[in-house]
Amino acid sequence: MEQWTAPQPGDDSAPRRDGADVRRRIPRTDAVLRDPRLLRAAGRLGTGQVKSAVHRAQQRAREGAVPPDAVADTAVALLPRSVSGLRPVINATGVLLHTNLGRAPLSAAARQAVQEAAGPTDVELDLRSGVRARRGRTVLAALRAAVPAAAAAHLVNNGAAALVLTATALAVGREIVVSRGELVEIGDGFRLPDLLVSTGARLREVGTTNRTTAADYAEAIGPETAFVLKVHPSNFRITGFTHTPGAGELAALGVPVVVDIGSGLLAPHPLLPGEPDARTQLTAGAALVTASGDKLLGGPQCGLLLGREDLIGALSRHPLARALRVDKLTLAALEATLTGPATPTGEALGADPARLRHRAERLAALLAADGIDVRAVASSATVGGGGAPGVTLASAALSLPERYAAALRTGPVPVVGRLEAGRCLLDLRAVPAPDDERLAEAVRSVEGR
């Protein structure tokens, strides 16, 4: 092979090989694209992505960063992992529903359902009669079966949309009575009162930050009242001298009560006794319950509306409902979540702390044998996603030097942990057991082992 020398600093001339201009030896684009590896990649990523990688590789050769005969190899190395900019990560933060990581991971059944629904489906067609059918009819039936206290159900694209549709359909130009202690702000500066006022409804605030009584609501209710709204604070708690009436007390006041439970818990959970659920609220007298589908329910992003048939009917017939409707992939994923096996969120929530400790100790022993500074430690996980504020879950983690945090995030298999007391902790609560080996390999890759 001829000797190739990269240009030296300050040398503006093109690199040469035995006196020949290297640029003349850079292979043509069409020739590089005939490389079998790039032909296969074009079928997976598209011709545009592959051509872009080839052009960048050719530019590196022109700059002398790689030899001309390495253009194809360089193009292969520059290919993106997928056509999407989103990268799968291992969630070792100890936050089960991490908003920045997409909240609830879908179950294998839901992922399969999405794949099957990606092509033509009978989403709005009755195959027996050949006529148009109600969109989402099977998933709505599954949702009603999961919450028998709901006479009807409707779906929109997220939890905020559920409140927007409710306020728009029921309260434009009228009043929504709400406690001052429930006018919350959640992530990224999103404020509930701003959302409600934007629909054309008026807010009638009652009570104080820490105490609101049924009498406060009763005094505010009048001819202009559309409904009383109760909002689960989700990501904070007010403790001490506090009081707030339940849905049952408010339902006795004679106007519809809408309860935003937030986290999407459909029935009581023994580990989360303070978390409101749809069944309990509806049984107590709530006219409507709104919630998110990608939190404790463990499904795709969507907004759930459950309750009285007349109110659900008014919401589903409102013109805004069309703009807020979910697509067929969400319908498929949600139905599989409701009718299929346990979700990753449910499994993580119910994980046995002793089993988590055993996994952490086994992984720590394997990695320590490779000379890595690691140990198994006790840890505390949280629900996240605005669910069960203040509740901690006993867990176990791998403790590594702090420098591992950035290296793991940017590695071939991104792993996101958390920093605590100058160490990088990889909490196993939200890491499925089958991912233990991938996690270990990611840690080894930091040291090149």
Coordinates of C-alpha atoms in Angstrom, one line a residue, residues 120-278:
P120 CA -54.1 -0.3 7.3
T121 CA -56.5 -1.2 10.1
D122 CA -60.3 -1.2 10.8
V123 CA -60.0 1.8 13.0
E124 CA -63.2 3.3 11.7
L125 CA -64.6 0.4 9.7
D126 CA -67.0 -2.4 10.6
L127 CA -65.5 -5.3 8.6
R128 CA -68.8 -7.3 8.8
S129 CA -71.1 -4.7 7.5
G130 CA -68.6 -2.7 5.4
V131 CA -69.8 0.6 6.9
R132 CA -68.2 3.2 9.0
A133 CA -67.8 2.3 12.7
R134 CA -67.1 4.3 15.9
R135 CA -63.4 5.2 16.2
G136 CA -61.7 3.5 19.1
R137 CA -64.7 1.4 20.0
T138 CA -62.8 -1.6 21.4
V139 CA -60.4 0.4 23.5
L140 CA -63.2 2.5 25.0
A141 CA -65.0 -0.8 25.9
A142 CA -61.8 -2.0 27.5
L143 CA -61.5 1.3 29.5
R144 CA -65.1 1.0 30.7
A145 CA -64.5 -2.6 31.7
A146 CA -61.4 -1.5 33.7
V147 CA -63.5 1.2 35.5
P148 CA -67.1 -0.1 35.8
A149 CA -68.1 3.0 37.8
A150 CA -67.8 5.0 34.5
A151 CA -70.9 5.0 32.4
A152 CA -68.9 6.3 29.4
A153 CA -65.4 7.1 28.3
H154 CA -63.6 9.3 25.9
L155 CA -59.9 9.7 24.8
V156 CA -57.8 12.8 23.9
N157 CA -54.1 13.3 23.2
N158 CA -53.0 14.1 26.8
G159 CA -54.1 14.9 30.3
A160 CA -54.1 18.7 29.7
A161 CA -56.2 18.2 26.6
A162 CA -58.8 16.4 28.7
L163 CA -59.2 19.5 30.9
V164 CA -59.2 21.8 27.9
L165 CA -62.0 19.8 26.2
T166 CA -64.0 19.7 29.5
A167 CA -63.7 23.4 30.1
T168 CA -64.5 24.3 26.5
A169 CA -67.5 22.1 26.1
L170 CA -69.0 22.8 29.5
A171 CA -67.8 26.2 30.8
V172 CA -67.2 28.7 28.1
G173 CA -68.5 32.1 29.4
R174 CA -69.3 30.4 32.7
E175 CA -67.5 29.8 36.0
I176 CA -65.4 26.9 37.2
V177 CA -65.2 26.8 41.0
V178 CA -61.8 25.7 42.2
S179 CA -59.8 25.8 45.4
R180 CA -56.8 28.2 45.6
G181 CA -54.7 25.4 46.9
E182 CA -55.3 23.4 43.7
L183 CA -54.3 26.1 41.1
V184 CA -51.1 24.3 40.4
E185 CA -48.0 24.8 38.2
I186 CA -46.3 21.7 36.9
G187 CA -43.2 21.1 34.7
D188 CA -41.8 23.6 32.2
G189 CA -43.9 26.5 33.6
F190 CA -47.3 25.0 32.7
R191 CA -49.9 26.6 34.9
L192 CA -53.4 25.1 35.3
P193 CA -55.3 28.4 35.7
D194 CA -53.7 29.8 32.5
L195 CA -54.9 26.7 30.6
L196 CA -58.5 26.9 31.9
V197 CA -58.8 30.7 31.3
S198 CA -57.6 30.2 27.8
T199 CA -60.7 28.2 27.0
G200 CA -63.0 31.2 27.7
A201 CA -64.1 29.9 31.1
R202 CA -63.9 32.1 34.3
L203 CA -62.3 30.8 37.4
R204 CA -64.0 31.3 40.8
E205 CA -61.3 30.7 43.4
V206 CA -62.4 29.6 46.9
G207 CA -60.7 28.8 50.2
T208 CA -57.1 29.3 51.0
T209 CA -53.8 27.6 50.0
N210 CA -54.0 25.1 52.9
R211 CA -57.7 24.9 53.8
T212 CA -60.8 24.8 51.8
T213 CA -64.2 23.6 53.1
A214 CA -67.4 22.4 51.5
A215 CA -69.0 25.6 52.7
D216 CA -66.5 27.6 50.7
Y217 CA -67.6 25.9 47.5
A218 CA -71.3 26.1 48.4
E219 CA -71.1 29.9 48.9
A220 CA -69.5 30.3 45.5
I221 CA -71.9 28.1 43.5
G222 CA -74.6 30.0 41.6
P223 CA -76.4 30.3 38.2
E224 CA -73.1 30.9 36.4
T225 CA -71.4 27.7 37.8
A226 CA -70.5 25.1 35.1
F227 CA -68.8 22.7 37.4
V228 CA -66.6 22.3 40.5
L229 CA -63.1 21.3 39.8
K230 CA -60.8 19.3 42.1
V231 CA -57.2 18.9 41.1
H232 CA -54.7 16.4 42.6
P233 CA -51.6 18.5 43.4
S234 CA -49.4 15.7 41.8
N235 CA -45.9 16.9 42.3
F236 CA -46.1 18.5 45.8
R237 CA -47.7 18.1 49.2
I238 CA -49.2 20.5 51.7
T239 CA -48.9 19.1 55.2
G240 CA -49.9 20.3 58.6
F241 CA -53.0 22.4 59.2
T242 CA -54.8 21.4 56.0
H243 CA -58.3 20.4 54.8
T244 CA -60.0 19.7 51.5
P245 CA -63.4 18.1 51.0
G246 CA -63.7 15.0 48.9
A247 CA -65.7 14.4 45.8
G248 CA -68.6 13.0 47.8
E249 CA -69.1 16.1 49.8
L250 CA -68.9 18.3 46.7
A251 CA -71.3 16.2 44.7
A252 CA -74.0 16.9 47.3
L253 CA -73.8 20.6 46.3
G254 CA -75.9 19.9 43.2
V255 CA -73.4 20.8 40.4
P256 CA -71.2 18.4 38.4
V257 CA -67.8 17.7 40.1
V258 CA -64.8 17.2 37.8
V259 CA -61.8 15.5 39.4
D260 CA -58.4 15.6 37.7
I261 CA -56.6 12.7 39.3
G262 CA -53.5 13.3 37.1
S263 CA -51.5 10.1 37.4
G264 CA -54.0 7.7 35.8
L265 CA -54.5 5.2 38.6
L266 CA -57.7 3.4 37.7
A267 CA -58.2 1.6 41.1
P268 CA -56.6 1.8 44.5
H269 CA -53.1 0.6 44.9
P270 CA -51.8 -0.8 48.2
L271 CA -48.4 0.9 47.9
L272 CA -50.0 4.3 47.1
P273 CA -52.8 4.8 49.6
G274 CA -52.8 8.5 49.2
E275 CA -53.0 8.5 45.4
P276 CA -56.5 9.3 44.0
D277 CA -57.9 6.7 41.6
A278 CA -60.7 6.9 39.1

